[in-house]
mmCIF file of C-alpha atoms in Angstrom:
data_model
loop_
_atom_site.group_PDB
_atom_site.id
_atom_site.type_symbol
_atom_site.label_atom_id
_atom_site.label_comp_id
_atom_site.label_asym_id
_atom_site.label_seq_id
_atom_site.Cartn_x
_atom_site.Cartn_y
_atom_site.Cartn_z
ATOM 1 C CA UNK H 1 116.435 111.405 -15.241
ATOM 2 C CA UNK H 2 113.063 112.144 -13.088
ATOM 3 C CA UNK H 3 113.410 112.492 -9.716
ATOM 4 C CA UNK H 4 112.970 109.666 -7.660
ATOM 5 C CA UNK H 5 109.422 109.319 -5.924
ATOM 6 C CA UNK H 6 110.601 108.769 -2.428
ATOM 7 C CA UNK H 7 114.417 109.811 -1.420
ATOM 8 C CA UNK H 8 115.876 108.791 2.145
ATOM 9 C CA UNK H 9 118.727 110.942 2.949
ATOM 10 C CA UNK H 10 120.918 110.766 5.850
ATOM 11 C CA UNK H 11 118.314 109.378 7.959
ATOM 12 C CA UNK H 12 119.159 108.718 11.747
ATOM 13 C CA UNK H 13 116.801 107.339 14.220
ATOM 14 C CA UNK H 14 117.636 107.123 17.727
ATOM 15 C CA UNK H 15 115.669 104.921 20.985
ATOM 16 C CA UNK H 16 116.410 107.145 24.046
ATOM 17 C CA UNK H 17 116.515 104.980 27.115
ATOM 18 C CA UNK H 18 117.216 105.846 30.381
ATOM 19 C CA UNK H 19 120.919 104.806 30.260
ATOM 20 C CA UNK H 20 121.656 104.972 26.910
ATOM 21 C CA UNK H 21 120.678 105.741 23.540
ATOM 22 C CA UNK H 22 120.408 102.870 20.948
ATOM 23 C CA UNK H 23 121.314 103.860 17.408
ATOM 24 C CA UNK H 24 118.712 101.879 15.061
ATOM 25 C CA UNK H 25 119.835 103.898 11.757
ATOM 26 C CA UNK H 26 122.838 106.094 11.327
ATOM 27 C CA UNK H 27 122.881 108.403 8.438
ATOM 28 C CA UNK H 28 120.695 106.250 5.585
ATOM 29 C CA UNK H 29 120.073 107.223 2.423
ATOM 30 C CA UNK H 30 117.873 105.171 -0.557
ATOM 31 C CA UNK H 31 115.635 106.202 -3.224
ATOM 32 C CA UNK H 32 112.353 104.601 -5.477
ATOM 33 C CA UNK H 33 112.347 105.861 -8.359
ATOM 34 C CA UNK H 34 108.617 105.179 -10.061
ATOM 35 C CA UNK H 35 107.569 101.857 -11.439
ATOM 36 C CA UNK H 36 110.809 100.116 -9.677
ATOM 37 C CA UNK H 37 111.375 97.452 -7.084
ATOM 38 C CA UNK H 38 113.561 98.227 -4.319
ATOM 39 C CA UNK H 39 114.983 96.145 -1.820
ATOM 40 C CA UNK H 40 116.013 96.620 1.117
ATOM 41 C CA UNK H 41 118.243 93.536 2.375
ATOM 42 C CA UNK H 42 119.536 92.356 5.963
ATOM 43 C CA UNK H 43 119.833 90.385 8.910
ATOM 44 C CA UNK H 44 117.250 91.316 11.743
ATOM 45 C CA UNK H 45 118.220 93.871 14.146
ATOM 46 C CA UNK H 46 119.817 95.620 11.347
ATOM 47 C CA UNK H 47 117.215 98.803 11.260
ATOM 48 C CA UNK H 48 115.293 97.836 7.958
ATOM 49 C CA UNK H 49 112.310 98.274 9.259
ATOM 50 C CA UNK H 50 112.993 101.375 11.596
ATOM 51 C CA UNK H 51 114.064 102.965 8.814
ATOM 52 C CA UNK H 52 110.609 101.944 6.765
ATOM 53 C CA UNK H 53 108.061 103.189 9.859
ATOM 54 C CA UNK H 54 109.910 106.280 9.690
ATOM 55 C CA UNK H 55 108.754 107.110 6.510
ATOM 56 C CA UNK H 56 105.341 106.377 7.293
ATOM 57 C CA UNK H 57 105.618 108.776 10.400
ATOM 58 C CA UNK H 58 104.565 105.884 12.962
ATOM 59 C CA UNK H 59 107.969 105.440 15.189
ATOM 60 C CA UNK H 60 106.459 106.216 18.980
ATOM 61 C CA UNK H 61 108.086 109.146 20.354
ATOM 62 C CA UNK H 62 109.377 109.097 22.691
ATOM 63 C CA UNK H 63 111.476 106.931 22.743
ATOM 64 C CA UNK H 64 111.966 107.164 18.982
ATOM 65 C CA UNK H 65 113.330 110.440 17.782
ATOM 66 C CA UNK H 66 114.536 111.542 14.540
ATOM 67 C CA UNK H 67 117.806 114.247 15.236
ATOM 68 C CA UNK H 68 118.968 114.352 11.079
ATOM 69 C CA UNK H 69 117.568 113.588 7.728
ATOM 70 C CA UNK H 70 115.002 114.292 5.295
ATOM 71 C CA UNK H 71 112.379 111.586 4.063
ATOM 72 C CA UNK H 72 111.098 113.743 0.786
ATOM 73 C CA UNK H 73 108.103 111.927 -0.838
ATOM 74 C CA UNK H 74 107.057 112.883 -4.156
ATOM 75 C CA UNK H 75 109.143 115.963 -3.597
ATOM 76 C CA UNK H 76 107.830 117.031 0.105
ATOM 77 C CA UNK H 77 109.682 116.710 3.237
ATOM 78 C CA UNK H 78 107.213 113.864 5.253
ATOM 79 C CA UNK H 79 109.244 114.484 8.611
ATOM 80 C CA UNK H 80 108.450 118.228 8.769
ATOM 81 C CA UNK H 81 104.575 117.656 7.692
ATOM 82 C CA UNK H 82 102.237 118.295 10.425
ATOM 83 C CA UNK H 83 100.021 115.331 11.403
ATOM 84 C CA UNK H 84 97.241 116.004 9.615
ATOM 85 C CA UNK H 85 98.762 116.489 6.160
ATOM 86 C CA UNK H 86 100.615 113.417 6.999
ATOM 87 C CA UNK H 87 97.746 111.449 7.622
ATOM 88 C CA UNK H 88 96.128 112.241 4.539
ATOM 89 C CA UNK H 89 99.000 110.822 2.361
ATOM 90 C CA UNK H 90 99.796 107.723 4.710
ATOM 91 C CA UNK H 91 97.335 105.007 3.408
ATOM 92 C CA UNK H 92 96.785 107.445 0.296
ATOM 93 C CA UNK H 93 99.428 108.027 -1.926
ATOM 94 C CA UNK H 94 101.741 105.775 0.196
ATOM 95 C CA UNK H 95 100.972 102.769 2.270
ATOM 96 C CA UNK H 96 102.316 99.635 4.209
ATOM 97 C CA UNK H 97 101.928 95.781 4.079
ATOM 98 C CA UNK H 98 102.720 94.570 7.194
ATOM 99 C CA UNK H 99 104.886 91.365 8.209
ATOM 100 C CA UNK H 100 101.773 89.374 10.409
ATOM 101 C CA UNK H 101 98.138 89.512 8.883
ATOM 102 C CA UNK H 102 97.015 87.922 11.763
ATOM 103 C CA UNK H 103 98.208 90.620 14.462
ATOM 104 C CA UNK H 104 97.365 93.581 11.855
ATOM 105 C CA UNK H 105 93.833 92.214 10.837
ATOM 106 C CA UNK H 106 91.318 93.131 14.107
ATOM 107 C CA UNK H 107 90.169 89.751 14.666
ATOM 108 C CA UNK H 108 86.272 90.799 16.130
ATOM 109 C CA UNK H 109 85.834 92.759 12.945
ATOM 110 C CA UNK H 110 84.842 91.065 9.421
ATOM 111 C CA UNK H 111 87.143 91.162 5.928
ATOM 112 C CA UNK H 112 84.571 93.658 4.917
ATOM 113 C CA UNK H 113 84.607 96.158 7.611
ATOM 114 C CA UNK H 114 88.347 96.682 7.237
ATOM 115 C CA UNK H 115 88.310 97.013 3.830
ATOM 116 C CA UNK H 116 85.886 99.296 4.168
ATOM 117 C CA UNK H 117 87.216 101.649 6.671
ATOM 118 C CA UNK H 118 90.917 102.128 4.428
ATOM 119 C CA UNK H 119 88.764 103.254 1.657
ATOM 120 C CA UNK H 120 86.501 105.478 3.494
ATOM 121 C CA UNK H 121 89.709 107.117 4.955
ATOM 122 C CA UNK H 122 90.514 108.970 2.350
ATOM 123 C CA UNK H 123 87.691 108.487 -0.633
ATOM 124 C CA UNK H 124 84.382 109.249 0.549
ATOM 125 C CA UNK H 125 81.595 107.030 -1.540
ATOM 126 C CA UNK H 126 77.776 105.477 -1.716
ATOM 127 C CA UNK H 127 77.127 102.536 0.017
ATOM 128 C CA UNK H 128 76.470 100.558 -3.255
ATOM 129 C CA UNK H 129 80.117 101.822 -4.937
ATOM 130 C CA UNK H 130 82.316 101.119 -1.385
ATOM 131 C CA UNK H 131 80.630 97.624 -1.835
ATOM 132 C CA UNK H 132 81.604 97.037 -5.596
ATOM 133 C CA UNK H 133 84.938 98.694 -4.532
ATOM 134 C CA UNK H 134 85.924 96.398 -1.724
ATOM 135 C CA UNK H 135 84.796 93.382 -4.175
ATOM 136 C CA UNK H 136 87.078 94.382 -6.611
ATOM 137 C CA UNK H 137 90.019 94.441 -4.027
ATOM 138 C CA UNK H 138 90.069 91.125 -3.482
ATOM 139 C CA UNK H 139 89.159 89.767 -6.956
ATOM 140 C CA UNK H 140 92.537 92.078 -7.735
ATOM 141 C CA UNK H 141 94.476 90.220 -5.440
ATOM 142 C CA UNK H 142 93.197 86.818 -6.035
ATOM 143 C CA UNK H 143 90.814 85.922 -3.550
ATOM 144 C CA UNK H 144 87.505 83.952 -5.284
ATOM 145 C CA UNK H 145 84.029 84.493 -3.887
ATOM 146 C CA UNK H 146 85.253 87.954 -2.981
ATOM 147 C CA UNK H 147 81.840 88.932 -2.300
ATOM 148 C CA UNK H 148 81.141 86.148 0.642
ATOM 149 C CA UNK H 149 84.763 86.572 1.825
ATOM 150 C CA UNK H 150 83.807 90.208 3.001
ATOM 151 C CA UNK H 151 81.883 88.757 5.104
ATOM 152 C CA UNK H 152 84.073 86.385 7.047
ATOM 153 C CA UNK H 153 86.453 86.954 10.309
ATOM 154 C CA UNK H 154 90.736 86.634 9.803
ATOM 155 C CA UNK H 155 90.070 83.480 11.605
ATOM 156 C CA UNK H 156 88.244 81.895 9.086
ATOM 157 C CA UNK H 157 90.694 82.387 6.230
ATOM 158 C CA UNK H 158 94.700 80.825 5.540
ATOM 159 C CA UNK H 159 97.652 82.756 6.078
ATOM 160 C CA UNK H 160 97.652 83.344 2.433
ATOM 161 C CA UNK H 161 94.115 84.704 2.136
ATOM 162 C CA UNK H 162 95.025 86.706 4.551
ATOM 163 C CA UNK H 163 98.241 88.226 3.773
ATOM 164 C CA UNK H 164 96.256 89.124 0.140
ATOM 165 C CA UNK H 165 93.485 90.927 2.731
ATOM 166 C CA UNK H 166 96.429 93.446 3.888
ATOM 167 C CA UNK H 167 97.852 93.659 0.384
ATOM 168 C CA UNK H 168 94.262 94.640 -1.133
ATOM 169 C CA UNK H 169 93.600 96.993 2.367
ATOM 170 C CA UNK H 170 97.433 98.734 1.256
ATOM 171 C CA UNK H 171 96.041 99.466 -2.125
ATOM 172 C CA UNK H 172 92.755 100.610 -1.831
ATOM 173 C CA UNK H 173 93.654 104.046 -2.340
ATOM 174 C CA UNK H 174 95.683 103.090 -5.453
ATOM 175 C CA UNK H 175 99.429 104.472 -3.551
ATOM 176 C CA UNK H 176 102.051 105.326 -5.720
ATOM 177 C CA UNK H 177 104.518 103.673 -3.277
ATOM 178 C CA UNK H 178 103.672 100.340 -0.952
ATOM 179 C CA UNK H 179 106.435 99.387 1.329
ATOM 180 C CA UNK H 180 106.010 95.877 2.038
ATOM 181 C CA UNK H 181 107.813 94.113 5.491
ATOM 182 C CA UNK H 182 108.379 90.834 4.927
ATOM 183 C CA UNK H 183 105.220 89.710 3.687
ATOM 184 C CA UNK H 184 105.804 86.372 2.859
ATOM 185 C CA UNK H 185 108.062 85.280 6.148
ATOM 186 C CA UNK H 186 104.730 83.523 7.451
ATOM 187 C CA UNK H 187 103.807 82.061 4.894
ATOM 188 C CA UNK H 188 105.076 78.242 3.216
ATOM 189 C CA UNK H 189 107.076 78.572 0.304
ATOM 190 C CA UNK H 190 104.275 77.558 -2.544
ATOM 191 C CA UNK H 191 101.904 80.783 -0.830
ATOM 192 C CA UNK H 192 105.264 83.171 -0.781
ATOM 193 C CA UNK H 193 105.705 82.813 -4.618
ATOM 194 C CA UNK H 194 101.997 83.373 -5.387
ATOM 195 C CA UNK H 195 102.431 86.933 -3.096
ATOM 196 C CA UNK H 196 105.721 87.492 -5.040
ATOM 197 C CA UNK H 197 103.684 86.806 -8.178
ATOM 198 C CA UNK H 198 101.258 89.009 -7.438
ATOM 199 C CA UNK H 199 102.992 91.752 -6.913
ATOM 200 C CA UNK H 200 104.515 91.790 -10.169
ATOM 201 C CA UNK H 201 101.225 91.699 -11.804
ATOM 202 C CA UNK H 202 99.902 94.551 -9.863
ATOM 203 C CA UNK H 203 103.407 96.354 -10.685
ATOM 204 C CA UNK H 204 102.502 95.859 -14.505
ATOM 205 C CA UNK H 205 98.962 96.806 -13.723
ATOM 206 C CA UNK H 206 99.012 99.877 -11.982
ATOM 207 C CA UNK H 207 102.538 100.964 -12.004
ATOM 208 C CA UNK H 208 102.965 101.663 -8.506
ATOM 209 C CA UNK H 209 106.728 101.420 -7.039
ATOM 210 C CA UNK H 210 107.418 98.782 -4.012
ATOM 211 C CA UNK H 211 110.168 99.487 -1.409
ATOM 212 C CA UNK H 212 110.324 95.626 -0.521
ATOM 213 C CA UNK H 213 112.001 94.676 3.340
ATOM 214 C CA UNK H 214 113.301 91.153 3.408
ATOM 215 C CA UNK H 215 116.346 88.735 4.460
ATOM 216 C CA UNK H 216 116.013 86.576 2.217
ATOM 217 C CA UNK H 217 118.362 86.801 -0.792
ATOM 218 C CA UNK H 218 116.278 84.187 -2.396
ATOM 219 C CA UNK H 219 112.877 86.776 -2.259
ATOM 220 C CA UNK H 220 115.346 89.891 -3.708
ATOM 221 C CA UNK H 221 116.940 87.463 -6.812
ATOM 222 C CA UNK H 222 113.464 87.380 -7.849
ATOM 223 C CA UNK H 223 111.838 91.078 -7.671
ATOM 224 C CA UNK H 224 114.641 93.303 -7.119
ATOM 225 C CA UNK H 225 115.460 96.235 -9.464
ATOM 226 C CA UNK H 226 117.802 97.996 -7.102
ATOM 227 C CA UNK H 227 119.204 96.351 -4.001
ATOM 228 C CA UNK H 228 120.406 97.832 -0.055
ATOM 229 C CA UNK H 229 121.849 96.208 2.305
ATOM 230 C CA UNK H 230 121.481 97.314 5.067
ATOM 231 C CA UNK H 231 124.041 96.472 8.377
ATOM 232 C CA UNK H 232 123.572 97.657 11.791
ATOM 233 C CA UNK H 233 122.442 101.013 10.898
ATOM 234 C CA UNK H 234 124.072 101.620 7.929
ATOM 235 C CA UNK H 235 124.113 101.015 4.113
ATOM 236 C CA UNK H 236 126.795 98.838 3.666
ATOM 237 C CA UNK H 237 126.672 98.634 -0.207
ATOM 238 C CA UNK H 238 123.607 99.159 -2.980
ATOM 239 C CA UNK H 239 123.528 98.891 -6.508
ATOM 240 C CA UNK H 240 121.433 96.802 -8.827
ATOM 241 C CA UNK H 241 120.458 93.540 -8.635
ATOM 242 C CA UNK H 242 122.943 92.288 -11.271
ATOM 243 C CA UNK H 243 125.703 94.582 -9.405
ATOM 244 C CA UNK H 244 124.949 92.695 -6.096
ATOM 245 C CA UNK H 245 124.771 89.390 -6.996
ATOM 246 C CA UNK H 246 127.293 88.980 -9.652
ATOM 247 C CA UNK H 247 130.090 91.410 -8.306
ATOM 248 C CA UNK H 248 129.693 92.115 -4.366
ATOM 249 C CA UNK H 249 132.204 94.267 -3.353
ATOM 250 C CA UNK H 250 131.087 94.562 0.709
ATOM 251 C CA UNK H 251 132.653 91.618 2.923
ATOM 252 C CA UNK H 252 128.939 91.555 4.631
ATOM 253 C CA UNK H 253 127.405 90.786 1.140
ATOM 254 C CA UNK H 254 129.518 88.395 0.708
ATOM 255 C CA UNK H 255 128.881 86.755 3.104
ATOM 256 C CA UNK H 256 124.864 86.778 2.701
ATOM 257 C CA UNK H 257 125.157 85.395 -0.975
ATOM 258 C CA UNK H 258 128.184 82.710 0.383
ATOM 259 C CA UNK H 259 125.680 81.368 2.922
ATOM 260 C CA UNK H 260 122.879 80.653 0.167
ATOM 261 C CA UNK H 261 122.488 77.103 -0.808
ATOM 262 C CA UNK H 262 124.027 76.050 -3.792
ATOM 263 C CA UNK H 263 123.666 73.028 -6.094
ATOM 264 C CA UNK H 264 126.755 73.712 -7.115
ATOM 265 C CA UNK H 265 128.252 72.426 -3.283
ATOM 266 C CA UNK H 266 125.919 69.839 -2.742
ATOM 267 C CA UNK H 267 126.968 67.808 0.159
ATOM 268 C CA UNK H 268 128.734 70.470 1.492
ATOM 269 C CA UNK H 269 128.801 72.215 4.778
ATOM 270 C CA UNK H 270 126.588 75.534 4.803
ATOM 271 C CA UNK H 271 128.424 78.828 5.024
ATOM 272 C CA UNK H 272 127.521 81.119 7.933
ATOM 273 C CA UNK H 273 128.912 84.549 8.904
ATOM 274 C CA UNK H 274 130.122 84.222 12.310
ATOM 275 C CA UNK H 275 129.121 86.431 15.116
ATOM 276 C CA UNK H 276 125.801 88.756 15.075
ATOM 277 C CA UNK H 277 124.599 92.071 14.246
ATOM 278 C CA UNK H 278 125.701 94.213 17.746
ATOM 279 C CA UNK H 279 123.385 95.492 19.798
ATOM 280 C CA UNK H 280 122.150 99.055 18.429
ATOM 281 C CA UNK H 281 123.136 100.953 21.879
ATOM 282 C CA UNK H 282 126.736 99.303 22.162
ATOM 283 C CA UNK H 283 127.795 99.315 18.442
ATOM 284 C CA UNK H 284 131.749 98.986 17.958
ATOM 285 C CA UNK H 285 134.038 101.425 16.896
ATOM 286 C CA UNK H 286 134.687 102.090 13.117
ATOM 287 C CA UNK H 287 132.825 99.439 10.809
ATOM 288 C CA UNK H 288 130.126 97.850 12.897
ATOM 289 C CA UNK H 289 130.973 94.944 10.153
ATOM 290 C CA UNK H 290 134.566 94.670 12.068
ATOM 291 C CA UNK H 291 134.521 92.147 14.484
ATOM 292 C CA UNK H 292 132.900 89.394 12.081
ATOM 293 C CA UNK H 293 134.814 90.413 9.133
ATOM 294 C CA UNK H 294 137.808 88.377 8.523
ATOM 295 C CA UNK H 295 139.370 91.068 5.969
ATOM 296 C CA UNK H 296 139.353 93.635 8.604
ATOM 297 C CA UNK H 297 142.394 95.881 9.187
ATOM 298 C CA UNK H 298 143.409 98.262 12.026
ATOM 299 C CA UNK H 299 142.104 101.140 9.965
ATOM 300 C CA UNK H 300 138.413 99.753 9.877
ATOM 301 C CA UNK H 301 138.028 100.401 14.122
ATOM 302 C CA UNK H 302 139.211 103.979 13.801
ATOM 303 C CA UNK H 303 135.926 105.711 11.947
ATOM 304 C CA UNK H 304 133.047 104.437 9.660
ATOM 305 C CA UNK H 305 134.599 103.634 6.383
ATOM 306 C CA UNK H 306 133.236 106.077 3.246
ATOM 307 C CA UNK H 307 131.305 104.764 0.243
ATOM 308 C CA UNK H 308 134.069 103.368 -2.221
ATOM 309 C CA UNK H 309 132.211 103.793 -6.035
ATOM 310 C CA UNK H 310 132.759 101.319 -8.152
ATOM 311 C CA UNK H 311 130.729 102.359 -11.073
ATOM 312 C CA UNK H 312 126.971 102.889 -12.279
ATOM 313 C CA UNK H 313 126.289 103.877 -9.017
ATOM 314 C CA UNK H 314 127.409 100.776 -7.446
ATOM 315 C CA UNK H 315 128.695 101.613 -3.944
ATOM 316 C CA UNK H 316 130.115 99.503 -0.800
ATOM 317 C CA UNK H 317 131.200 101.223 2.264
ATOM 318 C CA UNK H 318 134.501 99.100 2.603
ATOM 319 C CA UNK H 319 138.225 100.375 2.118
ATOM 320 C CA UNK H 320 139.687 97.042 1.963
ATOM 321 C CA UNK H 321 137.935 95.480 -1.071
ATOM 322 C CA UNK H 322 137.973 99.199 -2.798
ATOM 323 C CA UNK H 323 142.414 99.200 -2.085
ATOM 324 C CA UNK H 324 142.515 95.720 -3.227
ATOM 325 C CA UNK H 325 139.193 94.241 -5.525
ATOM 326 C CA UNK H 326 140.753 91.020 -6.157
ATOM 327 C CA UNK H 327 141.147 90.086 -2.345
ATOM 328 C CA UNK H 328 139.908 86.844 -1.235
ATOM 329 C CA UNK H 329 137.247 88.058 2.103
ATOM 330 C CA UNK H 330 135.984 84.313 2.859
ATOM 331 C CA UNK H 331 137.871 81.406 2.184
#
């Protein structure tokens, strides 16, 4: 097997405050292998996209620091590149679609002058081919008149138009890797499948890889090759999307996919997981999953639970479900 084209490993990232020290993302590790849709799954607060900016080397430090891990990216470390070697693959070779196109498109600056500048920041061209370039961008990602649209303001397009702007500004280096942040959590549902849509065409197309941030089960069912999910810091179980859906083996997980609507309990009251995700700088003892977990055990407050494997590199960091597989978690 080739090795994978970006590979998290043991990640922490810390927020030093003046009286504490918050603990966004304890010892995280994930891969994308080429070609392959990733997700990474979770309630907010739960460090999914800490974990994502860290990669791309845009945490502010202070007060973000990075004590442990390696983030290697097509085989090079991107946490001990300097910032100038860093820049030159950030937006290159490996780029971001953020969660708001309306707070990460400049709003006094037209469609056409931010397209623009992402190409010119790392592929130097004429006049005449940045023009035909920037057309093509948005006739890739579906926008028509892509020609007058260049020359419009944010303002003057939909959420949807917009959210393709930032998807065509992510590839107009043609990345091997775009991490997208919720994407379509802005958007109404008809516009969220049209962006989910399109990046499967431009997966086919170009072959790029897509480390996808969400927490919505409902997005991941749909794109997902490999699935995270990610709880207060930690990987609580991964595997692939068959794996997760079909045979959860983390109480958390369980959870997620028991609060999902189902035809199947029509009428029905909603399941929710009680409690939330605790607060990164006061995180309980053991499992952080603990205190809302109602198969927890004395054993789960006394240390952070291994990885129990169940197979095909299905993992889930709980020792309750891997001593017994057949226990009922949620009634």
């Amino acid at each position: 097997m080739s090795e994978p084209l970006l590979s998290v490993q043991d990640l922490h990232v810390h927020f030093r405050g003046r009286r504490n020290v918050a603990r966004a993302v304890e010892g995280v590790s994930y891969e994308v292998r080429e070609g392959e849709t990733v997700c990474i799954v979770g309630e907010s607060g739960c460090g999914k996209t800490v974990s994502a900016l860290s990669i791309l080397g845009i945490l502010p430090v202070p007060p973000a620091e990075i004590p442990e891990g390696r983030i290697l990216f097509q085989g090079k470390d991107l946490l001990r590149m300097d910032p100038e070697t860093l820049r030159g693959i950030r937006g290159n070779r490996l780029s971001m679609v953020f969660q708001e196109p309306m707070t990460s498109l400049n709003p006094v600056f037209k469609i056409g002058d931010q397209l623009r500048e992402a190409v010119l920041a790392h592929r130097p061209m004429e006049e005449k081919a940045l023009e035909e370039r920037c057309v093509s961008l948005l006739r890739d990602v579906g926008i028509s008149s892509s020609a007058e649209r260049l020359q419009d303001y944010p303002h003057q397009l939909s959420g949807g138009q917009r959210q393709r702007v930032m998807i065509a500004m992510a590839l107009a280096c043609d990345p091997a890797l775009v991490i997208a942040d919720e994407p379509t959590t802005a958007l109404d549902v008809t516009i969220q499948v049209q962006i989910l849509n399109l990046f499967r065409d431009l997966q086919r197309e170009k072959g790029l890889s897509l480390l996808y941030i969400t927490h919505d089960l409902g997005v991941v069912a749909q794109i997902a090759d490999r699935i995270y999910v990610m709880y207060a810091g930690i990987i609580a179980e991964q595997g692939t999307a068959r794996q997760i859906f079909h045979e959860p083996r983390h109480p958390y997980t369980m959870g997620l996919l028991a609060s999902l609507p189902s035809r199947m309990r029509r009428g029905a009251s909603l399941h929710n997981v009680p409690g939330a995700v605790p607060d990164p700088a006061q995180k309980p003892p053991g499992c952080p999953f603990h205190p809302r977990c109602p198969a927890a055990e004395a054993s789960c407050t006394r240390g952070l639970p291994g990885l129990c494997d169940w197979g095909e590199d299905h993992l889930a960091r709980c020792p309750v479900t891997c001593a017994d597989p057949d226990k009922e978690v949620w009634p």
